mmCIF file of C-alpha atoms and ligand atoms in Angstrom:
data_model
loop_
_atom_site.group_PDB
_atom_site.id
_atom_site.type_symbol
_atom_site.label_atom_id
_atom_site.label_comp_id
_atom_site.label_asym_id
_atom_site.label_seq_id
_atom_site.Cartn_x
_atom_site.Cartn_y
_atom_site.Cartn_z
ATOM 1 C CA UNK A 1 122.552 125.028 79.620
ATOM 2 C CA UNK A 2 119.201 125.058 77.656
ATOM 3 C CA UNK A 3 116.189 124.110 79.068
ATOM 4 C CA UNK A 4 113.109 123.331 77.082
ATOM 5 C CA UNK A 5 109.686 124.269 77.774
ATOM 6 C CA UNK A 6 107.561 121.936 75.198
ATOM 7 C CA UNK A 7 104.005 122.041 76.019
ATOM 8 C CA UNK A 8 101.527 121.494 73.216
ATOM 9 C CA UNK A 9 99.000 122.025 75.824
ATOM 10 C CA UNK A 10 100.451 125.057 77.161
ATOM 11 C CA UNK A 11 100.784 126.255 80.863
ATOM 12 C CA UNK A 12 99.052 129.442 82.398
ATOM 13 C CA UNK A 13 101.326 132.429 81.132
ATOM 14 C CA UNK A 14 102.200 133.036 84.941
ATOM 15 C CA UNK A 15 103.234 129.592 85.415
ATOM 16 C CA UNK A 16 105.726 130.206 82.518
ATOM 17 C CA UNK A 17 107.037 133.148 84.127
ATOM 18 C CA UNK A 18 107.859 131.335 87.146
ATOM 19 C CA UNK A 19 109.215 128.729 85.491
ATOM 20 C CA UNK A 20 111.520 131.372 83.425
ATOM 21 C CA UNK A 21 112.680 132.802 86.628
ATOM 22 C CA UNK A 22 114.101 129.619 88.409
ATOM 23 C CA UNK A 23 116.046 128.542 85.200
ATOM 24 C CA UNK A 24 117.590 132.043 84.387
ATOM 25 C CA UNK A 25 118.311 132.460 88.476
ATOM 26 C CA UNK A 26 120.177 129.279 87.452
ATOM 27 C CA UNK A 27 122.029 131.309 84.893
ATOM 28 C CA UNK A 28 120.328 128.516 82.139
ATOM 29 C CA UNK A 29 118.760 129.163 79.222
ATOM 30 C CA UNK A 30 114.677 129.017 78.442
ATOM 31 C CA UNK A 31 112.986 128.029 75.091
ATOM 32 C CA UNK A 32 109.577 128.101 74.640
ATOM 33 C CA UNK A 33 107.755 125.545 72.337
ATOM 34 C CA UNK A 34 104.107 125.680 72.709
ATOM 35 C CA UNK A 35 100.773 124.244 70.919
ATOM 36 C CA UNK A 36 103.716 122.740 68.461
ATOM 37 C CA UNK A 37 100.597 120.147 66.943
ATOM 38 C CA UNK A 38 103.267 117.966 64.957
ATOM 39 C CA UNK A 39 106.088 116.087 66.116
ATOM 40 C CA UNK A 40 108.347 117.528 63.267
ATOM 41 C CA UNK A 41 108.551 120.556 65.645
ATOM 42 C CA UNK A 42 109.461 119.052 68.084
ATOM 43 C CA UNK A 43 111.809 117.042 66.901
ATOM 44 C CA UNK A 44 113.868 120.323 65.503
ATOM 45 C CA UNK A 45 113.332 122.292 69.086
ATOM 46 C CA UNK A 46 115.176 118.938 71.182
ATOM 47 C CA UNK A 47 117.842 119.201 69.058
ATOM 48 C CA UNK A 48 120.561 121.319 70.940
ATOM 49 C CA UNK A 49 118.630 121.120 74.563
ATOM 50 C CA UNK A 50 119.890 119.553 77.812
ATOM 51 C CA UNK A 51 116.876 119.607 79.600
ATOM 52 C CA UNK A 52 112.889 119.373 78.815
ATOM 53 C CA UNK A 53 109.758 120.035 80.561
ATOM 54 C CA UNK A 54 106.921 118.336 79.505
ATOM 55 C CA UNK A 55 103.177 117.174 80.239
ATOM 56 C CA UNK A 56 101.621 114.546 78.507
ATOM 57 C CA UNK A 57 103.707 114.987 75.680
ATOM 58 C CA UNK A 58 105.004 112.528 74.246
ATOM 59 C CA UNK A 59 108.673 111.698 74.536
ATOM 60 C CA UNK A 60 109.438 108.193 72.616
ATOM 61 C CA UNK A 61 113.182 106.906 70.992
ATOM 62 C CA UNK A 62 113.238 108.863 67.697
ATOM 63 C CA UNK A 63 113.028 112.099 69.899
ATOM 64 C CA UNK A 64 115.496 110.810 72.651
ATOM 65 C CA UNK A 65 117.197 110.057 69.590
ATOM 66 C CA UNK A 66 117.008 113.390 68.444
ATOM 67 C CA UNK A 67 118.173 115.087 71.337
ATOM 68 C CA UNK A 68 121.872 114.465 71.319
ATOM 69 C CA UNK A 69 122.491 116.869 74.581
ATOM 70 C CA UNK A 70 119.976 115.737 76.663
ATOM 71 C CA UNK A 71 119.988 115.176 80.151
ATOM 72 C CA UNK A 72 116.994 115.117 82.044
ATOM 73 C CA UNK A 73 112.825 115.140 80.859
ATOM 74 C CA UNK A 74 110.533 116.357 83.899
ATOM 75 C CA UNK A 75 106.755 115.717 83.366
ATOM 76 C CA UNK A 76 105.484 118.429 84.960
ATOM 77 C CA UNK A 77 102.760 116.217 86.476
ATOM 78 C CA UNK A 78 102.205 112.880 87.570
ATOM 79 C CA UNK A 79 102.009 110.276 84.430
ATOM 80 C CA UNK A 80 104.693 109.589 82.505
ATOM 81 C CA UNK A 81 103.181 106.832 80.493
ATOM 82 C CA UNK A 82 103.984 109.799 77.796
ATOM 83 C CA UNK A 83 107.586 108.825 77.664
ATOM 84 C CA UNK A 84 109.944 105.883 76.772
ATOM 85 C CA UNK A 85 111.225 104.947 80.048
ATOM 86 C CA UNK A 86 113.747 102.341 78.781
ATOM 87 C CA UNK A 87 114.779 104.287 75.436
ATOM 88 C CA UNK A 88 115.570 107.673 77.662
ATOM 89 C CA UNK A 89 117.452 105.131 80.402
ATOM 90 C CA UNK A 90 119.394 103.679 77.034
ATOM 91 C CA UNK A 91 120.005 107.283 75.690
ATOM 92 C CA UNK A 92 121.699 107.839 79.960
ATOM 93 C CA UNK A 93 118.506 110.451 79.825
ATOM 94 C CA UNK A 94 117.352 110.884 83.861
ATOM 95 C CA UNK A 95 113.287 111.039 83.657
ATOM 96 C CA UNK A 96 111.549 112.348 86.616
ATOM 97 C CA UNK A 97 107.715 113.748 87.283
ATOM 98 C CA UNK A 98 106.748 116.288 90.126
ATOM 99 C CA UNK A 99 104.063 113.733 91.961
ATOM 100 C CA UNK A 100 101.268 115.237 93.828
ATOM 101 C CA UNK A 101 101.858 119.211 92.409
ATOM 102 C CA UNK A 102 98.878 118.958 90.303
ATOM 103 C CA UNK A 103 96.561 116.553 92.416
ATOM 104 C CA UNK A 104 94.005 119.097 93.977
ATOM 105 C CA UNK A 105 93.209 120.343 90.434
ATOM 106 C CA UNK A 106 92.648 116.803 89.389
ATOM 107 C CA UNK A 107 90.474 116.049 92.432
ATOM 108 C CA UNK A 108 88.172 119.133 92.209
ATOM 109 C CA UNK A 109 87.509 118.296 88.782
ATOM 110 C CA UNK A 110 86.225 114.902 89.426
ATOM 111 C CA UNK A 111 83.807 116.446 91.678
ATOM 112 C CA UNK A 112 82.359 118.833 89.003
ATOM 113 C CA UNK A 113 81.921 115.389 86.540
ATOM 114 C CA UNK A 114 80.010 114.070 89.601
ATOM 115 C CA UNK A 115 78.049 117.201 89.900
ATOM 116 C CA UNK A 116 77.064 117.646 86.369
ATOM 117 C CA UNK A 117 76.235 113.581 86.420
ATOM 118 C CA UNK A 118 73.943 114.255 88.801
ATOM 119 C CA UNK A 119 72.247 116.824 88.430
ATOM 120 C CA UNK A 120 71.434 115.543 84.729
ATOM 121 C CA UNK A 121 74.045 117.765 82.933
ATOM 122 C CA UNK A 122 72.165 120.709 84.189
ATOM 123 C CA UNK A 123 69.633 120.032 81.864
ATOM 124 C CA UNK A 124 66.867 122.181 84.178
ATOM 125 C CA UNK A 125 65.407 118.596 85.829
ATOM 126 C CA UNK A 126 65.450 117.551 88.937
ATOM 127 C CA UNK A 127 68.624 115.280 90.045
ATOM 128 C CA UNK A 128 70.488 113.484 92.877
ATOM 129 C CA UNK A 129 73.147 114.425 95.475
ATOM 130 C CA UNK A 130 76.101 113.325 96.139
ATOM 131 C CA UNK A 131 75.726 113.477 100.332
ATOM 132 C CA UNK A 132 75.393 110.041 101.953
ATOM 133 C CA UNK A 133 76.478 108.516 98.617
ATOM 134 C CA UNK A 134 79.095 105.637 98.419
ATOM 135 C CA UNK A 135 82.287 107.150 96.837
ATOM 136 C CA UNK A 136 84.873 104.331 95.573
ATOM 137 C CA UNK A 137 88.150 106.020 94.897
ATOM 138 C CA UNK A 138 90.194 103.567 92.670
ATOM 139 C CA UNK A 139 94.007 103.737 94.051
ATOM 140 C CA UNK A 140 94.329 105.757 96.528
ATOM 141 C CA UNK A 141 96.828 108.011 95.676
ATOM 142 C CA UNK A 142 97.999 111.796 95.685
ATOM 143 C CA UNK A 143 94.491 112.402 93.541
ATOM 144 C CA UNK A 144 92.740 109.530 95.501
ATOM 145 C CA UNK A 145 93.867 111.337 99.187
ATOM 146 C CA UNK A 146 92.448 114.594 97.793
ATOM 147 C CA UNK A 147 89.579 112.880 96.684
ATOM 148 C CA UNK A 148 89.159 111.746 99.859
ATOM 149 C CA UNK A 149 89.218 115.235 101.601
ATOM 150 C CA UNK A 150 86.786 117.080 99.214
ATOM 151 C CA UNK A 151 84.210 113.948 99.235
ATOM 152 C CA UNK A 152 84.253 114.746 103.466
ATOM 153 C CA UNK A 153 82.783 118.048 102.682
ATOM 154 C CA UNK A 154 80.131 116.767 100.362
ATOM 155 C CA UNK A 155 79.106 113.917 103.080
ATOM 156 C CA UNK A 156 79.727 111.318 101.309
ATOM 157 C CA UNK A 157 80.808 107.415 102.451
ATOM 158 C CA UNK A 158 84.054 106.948 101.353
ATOM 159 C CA UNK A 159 85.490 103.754 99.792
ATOM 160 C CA UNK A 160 88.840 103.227 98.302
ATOM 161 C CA UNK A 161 90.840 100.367 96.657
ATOM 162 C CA UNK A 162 94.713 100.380 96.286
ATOM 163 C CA UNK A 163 96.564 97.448 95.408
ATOM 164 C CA UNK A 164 100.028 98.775 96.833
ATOM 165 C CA UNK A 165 98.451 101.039 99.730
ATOM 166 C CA UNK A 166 98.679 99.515 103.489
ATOM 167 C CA UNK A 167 95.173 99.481 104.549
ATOM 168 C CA UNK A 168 96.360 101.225 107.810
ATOM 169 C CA UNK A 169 96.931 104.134 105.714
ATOM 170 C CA UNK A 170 93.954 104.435 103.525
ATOM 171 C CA UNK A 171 92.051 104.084 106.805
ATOM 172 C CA UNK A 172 93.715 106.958 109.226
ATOM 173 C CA UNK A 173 92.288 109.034 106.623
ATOM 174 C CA UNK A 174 88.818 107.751 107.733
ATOM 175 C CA UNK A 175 88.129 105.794 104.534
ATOM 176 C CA UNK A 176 87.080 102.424 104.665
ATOM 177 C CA UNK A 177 89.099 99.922 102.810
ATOM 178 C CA UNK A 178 88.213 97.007 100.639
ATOM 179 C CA UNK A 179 90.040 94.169 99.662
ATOM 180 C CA UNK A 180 89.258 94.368 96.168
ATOM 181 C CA UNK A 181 88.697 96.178 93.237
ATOM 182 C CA UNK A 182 85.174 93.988 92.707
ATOM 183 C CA UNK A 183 84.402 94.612 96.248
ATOM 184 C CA UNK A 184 84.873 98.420 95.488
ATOM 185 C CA UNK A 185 82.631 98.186 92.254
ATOM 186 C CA UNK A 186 79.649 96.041 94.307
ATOM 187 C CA UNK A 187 80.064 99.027 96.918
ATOM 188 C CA UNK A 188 79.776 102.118 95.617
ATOM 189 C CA UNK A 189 77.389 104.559 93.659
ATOM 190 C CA UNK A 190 80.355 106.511 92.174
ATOM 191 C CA UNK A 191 83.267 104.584 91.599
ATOM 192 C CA UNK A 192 86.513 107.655 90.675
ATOM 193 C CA UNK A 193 89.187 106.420 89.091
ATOM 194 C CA UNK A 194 92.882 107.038 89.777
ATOM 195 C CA UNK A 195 95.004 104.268 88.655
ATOM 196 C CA UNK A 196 98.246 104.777 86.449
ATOM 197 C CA UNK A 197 98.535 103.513 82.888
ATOM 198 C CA UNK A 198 100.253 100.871 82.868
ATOM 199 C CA UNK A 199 100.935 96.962 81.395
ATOM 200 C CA UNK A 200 98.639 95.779 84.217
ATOM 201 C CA UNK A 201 95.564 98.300 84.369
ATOM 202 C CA UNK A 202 95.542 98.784 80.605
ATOM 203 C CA UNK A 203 91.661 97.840 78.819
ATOM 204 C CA UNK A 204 91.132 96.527 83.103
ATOM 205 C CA UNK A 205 87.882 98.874 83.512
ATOM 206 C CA UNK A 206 85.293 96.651 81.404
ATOM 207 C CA UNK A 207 82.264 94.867 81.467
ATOM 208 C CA UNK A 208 82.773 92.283 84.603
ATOM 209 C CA UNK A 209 83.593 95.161 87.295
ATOM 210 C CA UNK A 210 81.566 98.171 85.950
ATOM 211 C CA UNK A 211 78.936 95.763 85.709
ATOM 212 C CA UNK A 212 78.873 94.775 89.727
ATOM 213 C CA UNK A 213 77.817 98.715 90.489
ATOM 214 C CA UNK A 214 74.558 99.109 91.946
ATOM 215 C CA UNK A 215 71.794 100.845 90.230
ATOM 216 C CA UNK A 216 72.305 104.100 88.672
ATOM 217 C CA UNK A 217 76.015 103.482 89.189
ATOM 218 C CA UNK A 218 78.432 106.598 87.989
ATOM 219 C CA UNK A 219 82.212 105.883 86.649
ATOM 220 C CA UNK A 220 84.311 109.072 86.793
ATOM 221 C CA UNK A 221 87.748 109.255 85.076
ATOM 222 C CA UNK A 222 90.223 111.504 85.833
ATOM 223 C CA UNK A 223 92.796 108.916 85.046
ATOM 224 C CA UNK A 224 93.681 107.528 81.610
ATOM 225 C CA UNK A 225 91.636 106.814 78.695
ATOM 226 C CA UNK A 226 93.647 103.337 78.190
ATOM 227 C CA UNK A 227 92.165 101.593 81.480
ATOM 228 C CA UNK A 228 89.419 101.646 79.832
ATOM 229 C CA UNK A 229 87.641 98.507 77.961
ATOM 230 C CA UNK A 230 85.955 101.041 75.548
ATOM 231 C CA UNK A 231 84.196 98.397 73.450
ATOM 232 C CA UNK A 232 82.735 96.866 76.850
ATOM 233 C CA UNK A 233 81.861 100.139 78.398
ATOM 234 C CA UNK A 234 79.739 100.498 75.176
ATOM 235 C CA UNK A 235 78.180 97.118 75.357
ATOM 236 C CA UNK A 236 77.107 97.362 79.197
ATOM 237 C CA UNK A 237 75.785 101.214 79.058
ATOM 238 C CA UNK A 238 73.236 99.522 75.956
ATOM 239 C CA UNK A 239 72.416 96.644 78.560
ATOM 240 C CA UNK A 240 72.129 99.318 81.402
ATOM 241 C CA UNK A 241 70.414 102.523 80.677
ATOM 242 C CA UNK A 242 70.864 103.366 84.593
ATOM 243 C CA UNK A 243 74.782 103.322 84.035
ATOM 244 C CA UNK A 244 76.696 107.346 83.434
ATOM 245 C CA UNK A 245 79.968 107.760 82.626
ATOM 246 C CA UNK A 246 82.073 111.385 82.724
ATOM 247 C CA UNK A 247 85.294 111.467 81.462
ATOM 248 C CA UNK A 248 88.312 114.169 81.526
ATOM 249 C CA UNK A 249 90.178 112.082 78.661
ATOM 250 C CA UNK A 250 88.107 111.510 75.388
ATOM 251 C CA UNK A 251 87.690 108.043 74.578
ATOM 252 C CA UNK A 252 88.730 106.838 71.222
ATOM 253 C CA UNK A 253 85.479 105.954 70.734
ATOM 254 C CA UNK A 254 84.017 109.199 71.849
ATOM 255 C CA UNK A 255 81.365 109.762 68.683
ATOM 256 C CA UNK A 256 79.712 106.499 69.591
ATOM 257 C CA UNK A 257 79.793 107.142 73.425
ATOM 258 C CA UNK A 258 78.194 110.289 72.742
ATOM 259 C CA UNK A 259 75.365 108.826 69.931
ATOM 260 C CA UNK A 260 74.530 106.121 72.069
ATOM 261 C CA UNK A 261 74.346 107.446 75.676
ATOM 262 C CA UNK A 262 72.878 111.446 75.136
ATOM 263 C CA UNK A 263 72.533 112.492 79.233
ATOM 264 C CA UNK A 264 74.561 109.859 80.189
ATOM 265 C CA UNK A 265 77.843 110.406 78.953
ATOM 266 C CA UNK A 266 80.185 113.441 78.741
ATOM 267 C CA UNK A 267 83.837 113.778 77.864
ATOM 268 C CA UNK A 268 85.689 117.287 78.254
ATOM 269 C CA UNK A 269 87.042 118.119 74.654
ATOM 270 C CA UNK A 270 90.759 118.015 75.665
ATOM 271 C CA UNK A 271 92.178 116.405 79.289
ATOM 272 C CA UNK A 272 91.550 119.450 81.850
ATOM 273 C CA UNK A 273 92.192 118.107 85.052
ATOM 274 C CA UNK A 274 95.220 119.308 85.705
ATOM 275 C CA UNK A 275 94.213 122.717 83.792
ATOM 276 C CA UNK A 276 94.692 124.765 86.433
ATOM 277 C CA UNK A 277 96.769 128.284 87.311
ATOM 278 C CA UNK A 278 97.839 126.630 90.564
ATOM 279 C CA UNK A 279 98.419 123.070 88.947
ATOM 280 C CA UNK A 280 100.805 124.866 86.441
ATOM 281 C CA UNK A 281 102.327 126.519 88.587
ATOM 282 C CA UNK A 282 102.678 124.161 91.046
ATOM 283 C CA UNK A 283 104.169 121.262 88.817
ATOM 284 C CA UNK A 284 105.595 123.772 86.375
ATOM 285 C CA UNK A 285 108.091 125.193 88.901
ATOM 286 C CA UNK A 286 108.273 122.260 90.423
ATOM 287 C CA UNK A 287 109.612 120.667 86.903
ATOM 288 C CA UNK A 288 112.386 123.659 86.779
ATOM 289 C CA UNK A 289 113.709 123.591 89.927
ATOM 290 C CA UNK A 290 114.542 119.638 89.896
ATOM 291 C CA UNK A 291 115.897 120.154 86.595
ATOM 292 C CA UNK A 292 118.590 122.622 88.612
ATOM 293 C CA UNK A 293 118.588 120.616 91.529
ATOM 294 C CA UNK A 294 119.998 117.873 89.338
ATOM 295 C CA UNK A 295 122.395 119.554 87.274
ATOM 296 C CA UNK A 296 124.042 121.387 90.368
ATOM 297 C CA UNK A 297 123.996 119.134 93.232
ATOM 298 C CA UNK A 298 122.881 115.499 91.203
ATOM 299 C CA UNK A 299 119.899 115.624 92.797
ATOM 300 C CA UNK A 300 117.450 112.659 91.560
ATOM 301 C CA UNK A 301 114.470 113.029 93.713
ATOM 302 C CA UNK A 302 111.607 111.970 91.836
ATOM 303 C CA UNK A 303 113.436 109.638 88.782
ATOM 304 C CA UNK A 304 111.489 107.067 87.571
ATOM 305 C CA UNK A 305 113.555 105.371 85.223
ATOM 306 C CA UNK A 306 116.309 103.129 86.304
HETATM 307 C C1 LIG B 1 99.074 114.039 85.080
HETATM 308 O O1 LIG B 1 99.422 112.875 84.807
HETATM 309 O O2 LIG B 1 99.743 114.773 85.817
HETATM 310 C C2 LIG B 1 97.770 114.554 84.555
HETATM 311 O O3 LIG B 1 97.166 113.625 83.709
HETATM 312 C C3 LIG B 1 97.877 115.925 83.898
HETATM 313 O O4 LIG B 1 98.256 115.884 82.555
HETATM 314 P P1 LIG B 1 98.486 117.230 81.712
HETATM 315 O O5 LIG B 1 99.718 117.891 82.205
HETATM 316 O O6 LIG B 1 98.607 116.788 80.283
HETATM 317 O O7 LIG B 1 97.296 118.106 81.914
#
């Protein structure tokens, strides 16, 4: 059994190791494919595998095509708009992700965009702080929980919006609940985003609900560039001078977010969130040990493809 490792944005070395040691205590095989940069590579490394670990690499028809052994993909992480849900399900591949392994990482990152917001990109004036702020976390999930828990230690008021969560839930954690996304926006002073990409949030962050944030409003994304209405982001930041935005996933438009809003805007050069030792590890072993799980006892924990 082969078991691919293809990372273009690699793992820590140490998560790799661990990763190594649960497939060969499996008595499987590990191959490496890292910082690969075209898809010809990988293409040629799928060929003979039965299993692949990924992260937001992207796993569409021609390489489920490709990959005339395969099995199972894990996305070591918690996205998976990366892959072709329906071609893998066509191609009888099982796809699975390793939900919440990488969420701290993700969470403590959003918190040093808010930081850096705030304080003025450490630009040596004076700033704000984020105690007795309104936080709006936007779906309150693994990220959105531990969201939740670091913005307690900061002291701030905690909002969130979730359009599946029970309200009973959001609110044991001792974060109030709104009823609506809008309500959310009209809230809070830092609205975090956590919502999947998907048919329904796609281009849904825009001009109408960023708008409804109060004065000085800050949008943090952690999430996915794709939620975002880029070209009405743009318009409303050169309406509102008061508006920041810090994002972990560079916008396609990133030249003219950075032109137009200097102080305002910052973008980290390639998606770190989830950039962690920890997170690697975390996910990364994760990611090998359902692969074995499902090969030896059919285990399919975790699919999310039908
Ligand atoms: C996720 O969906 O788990 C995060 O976006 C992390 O993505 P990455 O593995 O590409 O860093």
């Amino acid at each position: 059994m082969k078991v691919l490792v293809a990372t273009d944005k690699p793992f820590a070395k140490v998560a790799v190791d661990g990763i190594r040691k649960e497939v060969e205590a499996a008595g499987y095989e590990l191959v490496l494919l890292e910082k690969y940069g075209e898809k010809a590579k990988l293409l040629e490394a799928v060929q003979d595998v039965d299993a692949i670990i990924i992260r937001s690499d992207v796993i569409d028809a021609e390489v489920l095509g490709a990959a005339k052994n395969l099995k199972i993909v894990v996305r070591a992480g918690a996205g998976y708009d990366n892959v072709d849900l329906a071609s893998a399900t066509a191609h009888n591949v099982c796809v699975m992700n390793t939900p919440g392994q990488n969420s701290n990482a993700v969470a403590e990152l959003a918190f040093g965009l808010m930081v850096m917001a705030v304080r003025n990109m450490y630009n040596g004036t004076s700033g704000t702080e984020l105690k007795g702020k309104k936080l709006g976390i936007h779906a309150y999930g693994n990220v959105g929980r531990n969201v939740a828990r670091i913005a307690k230690g900061f002291g701030m008021d905690i909002y969130a919006y979730d359009a599946f969560c029970p309200k009973e839930a959001i609110e044991a954690d001792g974060v109030k609940a709104v009823a609506s996304a809008e309500e959310l926006y009209a809230t809070c002073n830092v609205v975090s985003l956590h919502i999947p990409a998907t048919a329904e949030t796609k281009n849904s962050i825009g001009y109408a609900l960023v708008n409804r944030m109060p004065k000085g409003g800050l949008l943090v994304n952690t999430a996915r560039k794709e939620v975002i209405n880029e070209e009405e982001l743009i318009k409303l930041m050169e309406e509102r001078a008061d508006l920041k935005y810090m994002t972990d996933i560079m916008p396609v438009a990133n030249d003219t977010f950075a032109a137009k809003f200097a102080g305002r805007y910052f973008s980290t050069p390639k998606k770190m969130g989830a950039q962690t030792a920890e997170a690697n590890i975390n996910a990364g072993i994760a990611a090998a040990k359902q692969i074995v799980g499902f090969f030896k006892d059919g285990c399919e924990k975790f699919r999310v493809n039908k």
